[in-house]
PDB file of C-alpha atoms in Angstrom:
ATOM      1  CA  MET A 194     -52.447  14.434  69.903  1.00  0.00           C
ATOM      2  CA  THR A 195     -51.117  17.842  68.507  1.00  0.00           C
ATOM      3  CA  GLU A 196     -52.645  20.773  70.081  1.00  0.00           C
ATOM      4  CA  HIS A 197     -54.253  23.547  67.592  1.00  0.00           C
ATOM      5  CA  PRO A 198     -55.669  26.857  68.272  1.00  0.00           C
ATOM      6  CA  GLU A 199     -59.425  27.531  68.446  1.00  0.00           C
ATOM      7  CA  PRO A 200     -61.219  30.444  66.502  1.00  0.00           C
ATOM      8  CA  SER A 201     -62.962  32.768  68.455  1.00  0.00           C
ATOM      9  CA  ALA A 202     -66.859  33.194  68.192  1.00  0.00           C
ATOM     10  CA  HIS A 203     -66.272  36.455  66.616  1.00  0.00           C
ATOM     11  CA  ALA A 204     -64.380  35.166  63.900  1.00  0.00           C
ATOM     12  CA  ARG A 205     -66.824  32.240  63.538  1.00  0.00           C
ATOM     13  CA  GLU A 206     -69.436  34.891  63.005  1.00  0.00           C
ATOM     14  CA  LEU A 207     -67.646  36.999  60.718  1.00  0.00           C
ATOM     15  CA  VAL A 208     -66.913  33.676  58.270  1.00  0.00           C
ATOM     16  CA  ARG A 209     -70.510  32.800  58.149  1.00  0.00           C
ATOM     17  CA  GLY A 210     -71.729  32.211  54.462  1.00  0.00           C
ATOM     18  CA  ALA A 211     -68.181  31.699  53.173  1.00  0.00           C
ATOM     19  CA  TYR A 212     -66.833  29.072  50.668  1.00  0.00           C
ATOM     20  CA  ASP A 213     -63.374  27.537  51.508  1.00  0.00           C
ATOM     21  CA  VAL A 214     -62.190  27.593  48.117  1.00  0.00           C
ATOM     22  CA  HIS A 215     -59.363  24.993  48.724  1.00  0.00           C
ATOM     23  CA  ILE A 216     -59.437  21.907  50.654  1.00  0.00           C
ATOM     24  CA  HIS A 217     -58.097  18.205  50.636  1.00  0.00           C
ATOM     25  CA  VAL A 218     -60.355  15.694  52.407  1.00  0.00           C
ATOM     26  CA  ALA A 219     -60.945  11.978  52.085  1.00  0.00           C
ATOM     27  CA  PRO A 220     -61.540  10.052  49.901  1.00  0.00           C
ATOM     28  CA  ASP A 221     -58.109  10.328  48.406  1.00  0.00           C
ATOM     29  CA  VAL A 222     -55.088   8.767  47.895  1.00  0.00           C
ATOM     30  CA  MET A 223     -53.488   9.873  50.862  1.00  0.00           C
ATOM     31  CA  ARG A 224     -54.309   9.702  54.480  1.00  0.00           C
ATOM     32  CA  ARG A 225     -56.884  12.996  55.456  1.00  0.00           C
ATOM     33  CA  ARG A 226     -58.407  14.149  58.405  1.00  0.00           C
ATOM     34  CA  ILE A 227     -61.945  14.127  57.723  1.00  0.00           C
ATOM     35  CA  ASP A 228     -64.344  12.976  54.957  1.00  0.00           C
ATOM     36  CA  ASP A 229     -66.233  14.817  52.718  1.00  0.00           C
ATOM     37  CA  VAL A 230     -69.717  13.960  54.166  1.00  0.00           C
ATOM     38  CA  THR A 231     -68.697  14.737  57.402  1.00  0.00           C
ATOM     39  CA  LEU A 232     -66.957  17.803  56.447  1.00  0.00           C
ATOM     40  CA  ALA A 233     -70.488  19.068  55.274  1.00  0.00           C
ATOM     41  CA  GLU A 234     -72.163  18.312  58.393  1.00  0.00           C
ATOM     42  CA  ARG A 235     -69.527  20.290  60.353  1.00  0.00           C
ATOM     43  CA  PHE A 236     -70.068  23.308  57.730  1.00  0.00           C
ATOM     44  CA  ALA A 237     -73.461  23.480  58.237  1.00  0.00           C
ATOM     45  CA  ALA A 238     -72.895  23.574  61.922  1.00  0.00           C
ATOM     46  CA  VAL A 239     -70.692  26.605  62.045  1.00  0.00           C
ATOM     47  CA  GLY A 240     -72.744  28.219  59.211  1.00  0.00           C
ATOM     48  CA  MET A 241     -70.555  28.082  56.336  1.00  0.00           C
ATOM     49  CA  ALA A 242     -71.707  27.937  52.857  1.00  0.00           C
ATOM     50  CA  GLY A 243     -69.492  25.020  51.228  1.00  0.00           C
ATOM     51  CA  PHE A 244     -65.982  24.139  49.952  1.00  0.00           C
ATOM     52  CA  VAL A 245     -64.305  23.380  46.791  1.00  0.00           C
ATOM     53  CA  LEU A 246     -62.813  19.680  46.825  1.00  0.00           C
ATOM     54  CA  LYS A 247     -59.335  19.693  45.328  1.00  0.00           C
ATOM     55  CA  SER A 248     -57.454  16.480  44.623  1.00  0.00           C
ATOM     56  CA  HIS A 249     -53.998  16.447  42.595  1.00  0.00           C
ATOM     57  CA  TYR A 250     -54.976  13.348  40.906  1.00  0.00           C
ATOM     58  CA  THR A 251     -58.564  13.032  39.803  1.00  0.00           C
ATOM     59  CA  SER A 252     -61.774  15.019  39.038  1.00  0.00           C
ATOM     60  CA  THR A 253     -64.208  15.473  42.011  1.00  0.00           C
ATOM     61  CA  ALA A 254     -67.242  16.542  40.394  1.00  0.00           C
ATOM     62  CA  GLU A 255     -69.292  13.457  40.526  1.00  0.00           C
ATOM     63  CA  ARG A 256     -68.083  13.038  43.995  1.00  0.00           C
ATOM     64  CA  ALA A 257     -69.215  16.588  44.743  1.00  0.00           C
ATOM     65  CA  GLU A 258     -72.422  15.887  43.476  1.00  0.00           C
ATOM     66  CA  VAL A 259     -73.038  12.869  45.841  1.00  0.00           C
ATOM     67  CA  VAL A 260     -71.982  15.073  48.855  1.00  0.00           C
ATOM     68  CA  ARG A 261     -74.457  17.487  48.163  1.00  0.00           C
ATOM     69  CA  ARG A 262     -77.469  15.043  47.590  1.00  0.00           C
ATOM     70  CA  ALA A 263     -76.007  13.162  50.910  1.00  0.00           C
ATOM     71  CA  ARG A 264     -75.981  16.757  52.938  1.00  0.00           C
ATOM     72  CA  PRO A 265     -78.497  19.346  51.137  1.00  0.00           C
ATOM     73  CA  GLY A 266     -77.581  22.638  52.396  1.00  0.00           C
ATOM     74  CA  VAL A 267     -73.829  22.829  51.960  1.00  0.00           C
ATOM     75  CA  ASP A 268     -72.607  23.622  48.782  1.00  0.00           C
ATOM     76  CA  ALA A 269     -69.858  21.248  48.109  1.00  0.00           C
ATOM     77  CA  LEU A 270     -68.192  21.872  44.630  1.00  0.00           C
ATOM     78  CA  GLY A 271     -65.935  19.915  42.285  1.00  0.00           C
ATOM     79  CA  ALA A 272     -62.837  20.391  40.641  1.00  0.00           C
ATOM     80  CA  ILE A 273     -59.926  19.140  38.387  1.00  0.00           C
ATOM     81  CA  THR A 274     -56.453  19.589  38.360  1.00  0.00           C
ATOM     82  CA  LEU A 275     -54.509  18.978  35.493  1.00  0.00           C
ATOM     83  CA  ASN A 276     -52.024  16.726  36.665  1.00  0.00           C
ATOM     84  CA  ALA A 277     -50.286  13.685  34.877  1.00  0.00           C
ATOM     85  CA  SER A 278     -52.787  11.402  36.165  1.00  0.00           C
ATOM     86  CA  VAL A 279     -55.600  13.180  34.197  1.00  0.00           C
ATOM     87  CA  GLY A 280     -53.690  13.451  31.162  1.00  0.00           C
ATOM     88  CA  GLY A 281     -52.029  17.054  31.842  1.00  0.00           C
ATOM     89  CA  LEU A 282     -53.492  19.517  29.895  1.00  0.00           C
ATOM     90  CA  ASN A 283     -56.315  17.482  28.528  1.00  0.00           C
ATOM     91  CA  PRO A 284     -59.118  19.147  27.095  1.00  0.00           C
ATOM     92  CA  ILE A 285     -61.204  16.059  27.340  1.00  0.00           C
ATOM     93  CA  ALA A 286     -60.926  15.490  30.587  1.00  0.00           C
ATOM     94  CA  VAL A 287     -61.963  19.395  31.320  1.00  0.00           C
ATOM     95  CA  GLU A 288     -65.058  18.920  28.873  1.00  0.00           C
ATOM     96  CA  ILE A 289     -66.210  15.921  30.776  1.00  0.00           C
ATOM     97  CA  ALA A 290     -65.227  17.621  34.422  1.00  0.00           C
ATOM     98  CA  GLY A 291     -67.175  20.991  33.105  1.00  0.00           C
ATOM     99  CA  ARG A 292     -70.378  18.850  31.975  1.00  0.00           C
ATOM    100  CA  GLY A 293     -70.424  17.075  35.436  1.00  0.00           C
ATOM    101  CA  GLY A 294     -70.476  20.476  37.050  1.00  0.00           C
ATOM    102  CA  ALA A 295     -66.756  21.295  38.331  1.00  0.00           C
ATOM    103  CA  ARG A 296     -66.498  24.733  39.189  1.00  0.00           C
ATOM    104  CA  PHE A 297     -62.613  25.107  39.443  1.00  0.00           C
ATOM    105  CA  VAL A 298     -59.857  24.283  36.827  1.00  0.00           C
ATOM    106  CA  TRP A 299     -56.377  24.025  38.560  1.00  0.00           C
ATOM    107  CA  LEU A 300     -53.290  24.482  36.337  1.00  0.00           C
ATOM    108  CA  PRO A 301     -50.556  21.436  36.974  1.00  0.00           C
ATOM    109  CA  THR A 302     -49.534  21.407  40.479  1.00  0.00           C
ATOM    110  CA  VAL A 303     -47.224  18.535  41.494  1.00  0.00           C
ATOM    111  CA  ASP A 304     -46.649  17.859  37.942  1.00  0.00           C
ATOM    112  CA  SER A 305     -46.129  21.347  36.921  1.00  0.00           C
ATOM    113  CA  ALA A 306     -42.370  22.036  35.187  1.00  0.00           C
ATOM    114  CA  ASN A 307     -41.923  24.913  37.946  1.00  0.00           C
ATOM    115  CA  GLN A 308     -42.349  22.228  40.829  1.00  0.00           C
ATOM    116  CA  ARG A 309     -40.381  19.534  39.439  1.00  0.00           C
ATOM    117  CA  ALA A 310     -37.791  22.014  38.990  1.00  0.00           C
ATOM    118  CA  CYS A 311     -38.099  23.825  42.176  1.00  0.00           C
ATOM    119  CA  HIS A 312     -35.351  23.218  44.392  1.00  0.00           C
ATOM    120  CA  ALA A 313     -36.204  25.868  47.210  1.00  0.00           C
ATOM    121  CA  GLU A 314     -35.488  24.550  50.540  1.00  0.00           C
ATOM    122  CA  GLU A 315     -38.293  25.035  53.162  1.00  0.00           C
ATOM    123  CA  PRO A 316     -37.859  26.949  56.147  1.00  0.00           C
ATOM    124  CA  GLU A 317     -36.445  25.369  59.027  1.00  0.00           C
ATOM    125  CA  GLY A 318     -39.388  23.477  60.784  1.00  0.00           C
ATOM    126  CA  ALA A 319     -41.561  23.670  57.827  1.00  0.00           C
ATOM    127  CA  LYS A 320     -43.968  20.663  57.119  1.00  0.00           C
ATOM    128  CA  PRO A 321     -43.586  19.264  53.664  1.00  0.00           C
ATOM    129  CA  PRO A 322     -46.229  18.500  51.339  1.00  0.00           C
ATOM    130  CA  MET A 323     -48.206  15.178  51.740  1.00  0.00           C
ATOM    131  CA  TRP A 324     -48.107  14.769  47.926  1.00  0.00           C
ATOM    132  CA  ALA A 325     -44.293  15.066  47.818  1.00  0.00           C
ATOM    133  CA  GLN A 326     -43.805  11.069  49.114  1.00  0.00           C
ATOM    134  CA  LEU A 327     -46.323  10.178  46.845  1.00  0.00           C
ATOM    135  CA  GLN A 328     -44.759  11.879  44.262  1.00  0.00           C
ATOM    136  CA  ALA A 329     -41.318  10.193  45.173  1.00  0.00           C
ATOM    137  CA  ASP A 330     -43.087   6.923  45.310  1.00  0.00           C
ATOM    138  CA  LEU A 331     -44.184   7.135  42.032  1.00  0.00           C
ATOM    139  CA  ALA A 332     -40.768   8.171  40.625  1.00  0.00           C
ATOM    140  CA  ALA A 333     -39.048   5.239  42.523  1.00  0.00           C
ATOM    141  CA  ALA A 334     -41.479   2.890  40.728  1.00  0.00           C
ATOM    142  CA  GLY A 335     -40.928   4.207  37.427  1.00  0.00           C
ATOM    143  CA  MET A 336     -43.985   5.978  37.175  1.00  0.00           C
ATOM    144  CA  ALA A 337     -42.533   9.538  36.849  1.00  0.00           C
ATOM    145  CA  ALA A 338     -44.363  11.586  33.975  1.00  0.00           C
ATOM    146  CA  ASP A 339     -43.078  14.014  31.999  1.00  0.00           C
ATOM    147  CA  PRO A 340     -43.701  17.540  33.326  1.00  0.00           C
ATOM    148  CA  VAL A 341     -46.906  19.396  32.345  1.00  0.00           C
ATOM    149  CA  ASP A 342     -46.035  22.284  30.249  1.00  0.00           C
ATOM    150  CA  VAL A 343     -48.192  25.555  30.003  1.00  0.00           C
ATOM    151  CA  LEU A 344     -45.675  27.236  27.487  1.00  0.00           C
ATOM    152  CA  ASP A 345     -43.846  26.368  24.757  1.00  0.00           C
ATOM    153  CA  ALA A 346     -39.780  26.569  24.378  1.00  0.00           C
ATOM    154  CA  ASP A 347     -40.124  30.205  23.533  1.00  0.00           C
ATOM    155  CA  GLY A 348     -42.604  31.078  26.435  1.00  0.00           C
ATOM    156  CA  LYS A 349     -45.590  31.181  24.222  1.00  0.00           C
ATOM    157  CA  VAL A 350     -48.939  29.775  25.448  1.00  0.00           C
ATOM    158  CA  LEU A 351     -49.369  26.365  23.937  1.00  0.00           C
ATOM    159  CA  GLU A 352     -52.399  25.823  21.833  1.00  0.00           C
ATOM    160  CA  ARG A 353     -53.500  23.274  24.038  1.00  0.00           C
ATOM    161  CA  THR A 354     -53.646  25.488  27.035  1.00  0.00           C
ATOM    162  CA  ARG A 355     -55.818  28.008  25.071  1.00  0.00           C
ATOM    163  CA  GLN A 356     -57.932  25.036  24.287  1.00  0.00           C
ATOM    164  CA  VAL A 357     -58.150  24.124  27.699  1.00  0.00           C
ATOM    165  CA  LEU A 358     -58.922  28.287  28.731  1.00  0.00           C
ATOM    166  CA  ARG A 359     -61.758  28.237  26.029  1.00  0.00           C
ATOM    167  CA  LEU A 360     -63.287  25.378  27.862  1.00  0.00           C
ATOM    168  CA  VAL A 361     -62.992  27.205  31.069  1.00  0.00           C
ATOM    169  CA  ALA A 362     -64.562  29.886  29.628  1.00  0.00           C
ATOM    170  CA  MET A 363     -67.300  27.765  27.856  1.00  0.00           C
ATOM    171  CA  HIS A 364     -68.548  26.125  31.215  1.00  0.00           C
ATOM    172  CA  ASP A 365     -68.090  29.383  33.220  1.00  0.00           C
ATOM    173  CA  MET A 366     -65.721  27.701  35.626  1.00  0.00           C
ATOM    174  CA  THR A 367     -62.686  29.325  37.806  1.00  0.00           C
ATOM    175  CA  LEU A 368     -59.048  29.254  36.703  1.00  0.00           C
ATOM    176  CA  ALA A 369     -56.787  28.295  39.526  1.00  0.00           C
ATOM    177  CA  THR A 370     -52.785  28.817  38.302  1.00  0.00           C
ATOM    178  CA  GLY A 371     -51.710  25.800  40.431  1.00  0.00           C
ATOM    179  CA  HIS A 372     -47.962  25.470  40.823  1.00  0.00           C
ATOM    180  CA  VAL A 373     -46.660  26.852  37.662  1.00  0.00           C
ATOM    181  CA  HIS A 374     -43.720  29.733  37.931  1.00  0.00           C
ATOM    182  CA  GLN A 375     -45.014  33.255  38.305  1.00  0.00           C
ATOM    183  CA  ASP A 376     -43.896  34.133  34.389  1.00  0.00           C
ATOM    184  CA  GLU A 377     -46.341  31.117  33.122  1.00  0.00           C
ATOM    185  CA  SER A 378     -48.762  32.620  35.206  1.00  0.00           C
ATOM    186  CA  VAL A 379     -48.691  35.944  33.647  1.00  0.00           C
ATOM    187  CA  ALA A 380     -48.841  34.508  30.339  1.00  0.00           C
ATOM    188  CA  VAL A 381     -51.717  32.099  31.039  1.00  0.00           C
ATOM    189  CA  ILE A 382     -53.931  34.963  32.741  1.00  0.00           C
ATOM    190  CA  ASP A 383     -53.619  37.097  29.882  1.00  0.00           C
ATOM    191  CA  ALA A 384     -54.562  34.029  27.739  1.00  0.00           C
ATOM    192  CA  ALA A 385     -57.306  33.222  29.864  1.00  0.00           C
ATOM    193  CA  LEU A 386     -58.535  36.917  29.713  1.00  0.00           C
ATOM    194  CA  ASP A 387     -58.432  36.710  25.724  1.00  0.00           C
ATOM    195  CA  GLU A 388     -60.392  33.776  25.915  1.00  0.00           C
ATOM    196  CA  GLY A 389     -63.098  35.004  28.085  1.00  0.00           C
ATOM    197  CA  VAL A 390     -62.091  33.327  31.374  1.00  0.00           C
ATOM    198  CA  ARG A 391     -64.705  35.334  34.271  1.00  0.00           C
ATOM    199  CA  ARG A 392     -63.171  34.251  37.224  1.00  0.00           C
ATOM    200  CA  ILE A 393     -59.147  33.712  38.119  1.00  0.00           C
ATOM    201  CA  VAL A 394     -57.114  32.694  41.047  1.00  0.00           C
ATOM    202  CA  VAL A 395     -53.597  32.890  41.736  1.00  0.00           C
ATOM    203  CA  THR A 396     -52.754  29.884  43.811  1.00  0.00           C
ATOM    204  CA  HIS A 397     -51.167  30.459  47.113  1.00  0.00           C
ATOM    205  CA  PRO A 398     -48.563  33.062  45.851  1.00  0.00           C
ATOM    206  CA  GLU A 399     -46.421  32.549  48.894  1.00  0.00           C
ATOM    207  CA  PHE A 400     -46.048  28.724  48.716  1.00  0.00           C
ATOM    208  CA  THR A 401     -42.280  27.746  48.397  1.00  0.00           C
ATOM    209  CA  SER A 402     -42.280  26.860  44.586  1.00  0.00           C
ATOM    210  CA  GLN A 403     -44.168  30.212  43.784  1.00  0.00           C
ATOM    211  CA  ARG A 404     -42.873  32.751  45.953  1.00  0.00           C
ATOM    212  CA  ILE A 405     -44.613  35.958  44.360  1.00  0.00           C
ATOM    213  CA  GLY A 406     -42.961  38.975  44.972  1.00  0.00           C
ATOM    214  CA  VAL A 407     -45.670  41.806  46.307  1.00  0.00           C
ATOM    215  CA  GLN A 408     -44.819  43.833  43.062  1.00  0.00           C
ATOM    216  CA  ARG A 409     -45.814  40.961  40.737  1.00  0.00           C
ATOM    217  CA  GLN A 410     -48.729  40.420  42.744  1.00  0.00           C
ATOM    218  CA  ARG A 411     -50.125  43.809  42.232  1.00  0.00           C
ATOM    219  CA  ALA A 412     -49.699  43.405  38.823  1.00  0.00           C
ATOM    220  CA  LEU A 413     -51.590  40.188  38.610  1.00  0.00           C
ATOM    221  CA  ALA A 414     -54.466  41.764  41.048  1.00  0.00           C
ATOM    222  CA  GLU A 415     -54.709  44.865  38.237  1.00  0.00           C
ATOM    223  CA  LYS A 416     -55.553  42.098  35.565  1.00  0.00           C
ATOM    224  CA  GLY A 417     -58.524  41.283  38.102  1.00  0.00           C
ATOM    225  CA  ALA A 418     -57.151  37.828  39.285  1.00  0.00           C
ATOM    226  CA  LEU A 419     -57.574  37.347  42.893  1.00  0.00           C
ATOM    227  CA  LEU A 420     -54.492  36.253  45.440  1.00  0.00           C
ATOM    228  CA  GLU A 421     -55.357  33.272  47.103  1.00  0.00           C
ATOM    229  CA  ARG A 422     -54.009  33.427  50.734  1.00  0.00           C
ATOM    230  CA  CYS A 423     -54.175  29.938  52.004  1.00  0.00           C
ATOM    231  CA  TYR A 424     -53.939  29.515  55.828  1.00  0.00           C
ATOM    232  CA  THR A 425     -51.655  26.476  55.896  1.00  0.00           C
ATOM    233  CA  THR A 426     -48.820  28.422  53.932  1.00  0.00           C
ATOM    234  CA  PRO A 427     -47.614  30.309  57.000  1.00  0.00           C
ATOM    235  CA  TYR A 428     -49.132  27.949  59.732  1.00  0.00           C
ATOM    236  CA  THR A 429     -46.927  24.915  58.485  1.00  0.00           C
ATOM    237  CA  GLY A 430     -44.069  27.325  58.296  1.00  0.00           C
ATOM    238  CA  LYS A 431     -43.540  27.856  54.433  1.00  0.00           C
ATOM    239  CA  VAL A 432     -43.619  31.487  55.075  1.00  0.00           C
ATOM    240  CA  SER A 433     -43.591  33.912  57.631  1.00  0.00           C
ATOM    241  CA  TRP A 434     -46.978  35.217  59.164  1.00  0.00           C
ATOM    242  CA  ASP A 435     -45.581  38.615  58.542  1.00  0.00           C
ATOM    243  CA  VAL A 436     -44.724  38.072  54.992  1.00  0.00           C
ATOM    244  CA  TRP A 437     -48.429  36.508  54.180  1.00  0.00           C
ATOM    245  CA  LEU A 438     -50.193  39.483  56.276  1.00  0.00           C
ATOM    246  CA  GLY A 439     -47.634  41.988  54.698  1.00  0.00           C
ATOM    247  CA  ASN A 440     -48.597  40.806  50.911  1.00  0.00           C
ATOM    248  CA  ILE A 441     -51.931  41.076  51.959  1.00  0.00           C
ATOM    249  CA  ARG A 442     -51.658  44.349  53.142  1.00  0.00           C
ATOM    250  CA  GLU A 443     -49.746  45.692  50.592  1.00  0.00           C
ATOM    251  CA  VAL A 444     -51.928  44.163  47.453  1.00  0.00           C
ATOM    252  CA  GLY A 445     -55.174  45.077  49.550  1.00  0.00           C
ATOM    253  CA  PRO A 446     -57.863  42.852  50.832  1.00  0.00           C
ATOM    254  CA  ARG A 447     -60.017  43.747  47.634  1.00  0.00           C
ATOM    255  CA  HIS A 448     -57.772  41.517  45.634  1.00  0.00           C
ATOM    256  CA  SER A 449     -57.222  38.709  48.053  1.00  0.00           C
ATOM    257  CA  VAL A 450     -59.470  35.483  49.083  1.00  0.00           C
ATOM    258  CA  ILE A 451     -58.955  33.349  52.081  1.00  0.00           C
ATOM    259  CA  SER A 452     -58.911  29.522  51.709  1.00  0.00           C
ATOM    260  CA  SER A 453     -57.587  27.153  54.203  1.00  0.00           C
ATOM    261  CA  ASP A 454     -55.660  24.309  52.147  1.00  0.00           C
ATOM    262  CA  LEU A 455     -56.579  22.109  55.272  1.00  0.00           C
ATOM    263  CA  GLY A 456     -57.496  18.592  55.510  1.00  0.00           C
ATOM    264  CA  GLN A 457     -53.804  17.187  56.457  1.00  0.00           C
ATOM    265  CA  PRO A 458     -54.221  15.024  59.689  1.00  0.00           C
ATOM    266  CA  PHE A 459     -51.435  17.106  61.401  1.00  0.00           C
ATOM    267  CA  ASN A 460     -53.486  20.426  60.828  1.00  0.00           C
ATOM    268  CA  PRO A 461     -56.311  22.214  62.582  1.00  0.00           C
ATOM    269  CA  PRO A 462     -60.110  20.850  61.603  1.00  0.00           C
ATOM    270  CA  VAL A 463     -61.039  21.974  58.189  1.00  0.00           C
ATOM    271  CA  GLU A 464     -64.000  23.928  59.328  1.00  0.00           C
ATOM    272  CA  ASP A 465     -61.852  25.971  61.600  1.00  0.00           C
ATOM    273  CA  GLY A 466     -59.607  27.270  58.761  1.00  0.00           C
ATOM    274  CA  LEU A 467     -61.133  30.547  57.641  1.00  0.00           C
ATOM    275  CA  ALA A 468     -62.060  31.599  61.324  1.00  0.00           C
ATOM    276  CA  LEU A 469     -58.504  31.042  62.405  1.00  0.00           C
ATOM    277  CA  ALA A 470     -57.313  32.877  59.463  1.00  0.00           C
ATOM    278  CA  ALA A 471     -59.889  35.320  60.557  1.00  0.00           C
ATOM    279  CA  ASP A 472     -58.363  35.914  63.960  1.00  0.00           C
ATOM    280  CA  ARG A 473     -54.797  36.280  62.682  1.00  0.00           C
ATOM    281  CA  LEU A 474     -56.063  38.678  60.131  1.00  0.00           C
ATOM    282  CA  LEU A 475     -57.897  40.774  63.168  1.00  0.00           C
ATOM    283  CA  ASP A 476     -55.138  40.651  65.282  1.00  0.00           C
ATOM    284  CA  ALA A 477     -52.899  42.271  62.607  1.00  0.00           C
ATOM    285  CA  GLY A 478     -55.197  44.963  62.454  1.00  0.00           C
ATOM    286  CA  PHE A 479     -57.473  44.225  59.579  1.00  0.00           C
ATOM    287  CA  THR A 480     -61.208  45.342  59.958  1.00  0.00           C
ATOM    288  CA  ASP A 481     -63.997  43.172  60.320  1.00  0.00           C
ATOM    289  CA  ASP A 482     -65.289  44.395  56.643  1.00  0.00           C
ATOM    290  CA  GLU A 483     -61.972  43.508  55.329  1.00  0.00           C
ATOM    291  CA  VAL A 484     -61.851  40.111  56.808  1.00  0.00           C
ATOM    292  CA  ARG A 485     -65.467  39.162  55.710  1.00  0.00           C
ATOM    293  CA  LEU A 486     -64.831  40.529  52.224  1.00  0.00           C
ATOM    294  CA  MET A 487     -61.668  38.155  51.830  1.00  0.00           C
ATOM    295  CA  THR A 488     -63.109  35.032  53.572  1.00  0.00           C
ATOM    296  CA  VAL A 489     -66.813  35.441  52.481  1.00  0.00           C
ATOM    297  CA  HIS A 490     -67.676  37.814  49.780  1.00  0.00           C
ATOM    298  CA  ASN A 491     -64.742  36.806  47.584  1.00  0.00           C
ATOM    299  CA  SER A 492     -64.917  33.272  47.993  1.00  0.00           C
ATOM    300  CA  ARG A 493     -68.509  33.556  47.039  1.00  0.00           C
ATOM    301  CA  TRP A 494     -67.647  35.357  43.807  1.00  0.00           C
ATOM    302  CA  LEU A 495     -64.962  33.103  43.165  1.00  0.00           C
ATOM    303  CA  VAL A 496     -67.570  30.262  43.127  1.00  0.00           C
ATOM    304  CA  GLY A 497     -70.437  31.862  41.203  1.00  0.00           C
ATOM    305  CA  ALA A 498     -72.588  31.705  44.497  1.00  0.00           C
ATOM    306  CA  ASP A 499     -75.166  34.480  44.983  1.00  0.00           C
ATOM    307  CA  PRO A 500     -74.074  37.821  46.697  1.00  0.00           C
ATOM    308  CA  LEU A 501     -75.292  38.130  50.207  1.00  0.00           C
ATOM    309  CA  PRO A 502     -76.931  41.313  51.252  1.00  0.00           C
ATOM    310  CA  ASP A 503     -73.944  42.917  52.954  1.00  0.00           C
ATOM    311  CA  ALA A 504     -71.618  42.169  49.743  1.00  0.00           C
ATOM    312  CA  PRO A 505     -69.677  45.357  48.292  1.00  0.00           C
ATOM    313  CA  GLY A 506     -71.573  47.315  45.893  1.00  0.00           C
ATOM    314  CA  ASP A 507     -69.628  45.797  42.814  1.00  0.00           C
ATOM    315  CA  GLN A 508     -70.631  42.441  43.823  1.00  0.00           C
ATOM    316  CA  ARG A 509     -74.320  42.556  44.336  1.00  0.00           C
TER     317      ARG A 509
END
């Protein structure tokens, strides 16, 4: 069995009340480390508030409702990712997810034009994402869908993208940029702000297919978007810890939210993710308040949860 680090007691305490806004757990179309109901029990045991259930292939809104009823006290939140399996940029799918209580809408991930076109090599020793094999299986079976575009050939935001953004705003959901290209992220974020979307997060900007530079990250932060720092991105070797930590420092903790992106069988327990990230941040010189801002207060703002008494003034 793979040995993983264990979080310190201090880190556990720092992340109390946090939401993990990006996890991959069972039931799913691929093997996962833990199921969602059991995870809710573990989150309750360590004092974390909740999690956002991410699937690359289906809406998790109704499933989240079942988890909340099965384990009251832990706030399991649903989401939808706009890949081919839900019809891509499908306003009907977003509307139904919103009516069903979904809190997050991810732009295309595995089916984004950017991800399909990405030929960037993983650093030596990096673990490939689990969905890569499923995508290869679908392609081998003749079921590779066309890439899901968010912009037209001239780089303008498609009308169906705007329609999706209007629904995100209407249901007061959070928009996550998925695996789209950084240029696409800029255009869609501008359109989302025009359409009244209140909460926007740039999905793992250090990930292989994103690789968003620090200057562009700062520009996105100035638009009001949070930069999502996924623990697994450096933990699985897709980027160095120095780059991950350096980008947080350069853009600023106020503009960063920590998530785990955990759930894979070969990675640490999901309930340890934010605390493990907290230990890394503390070791790198970030203060307790900065760590709590990135793990707890910014995650709670992103999901629309009530701010805690120790939240910064602009969040209370």
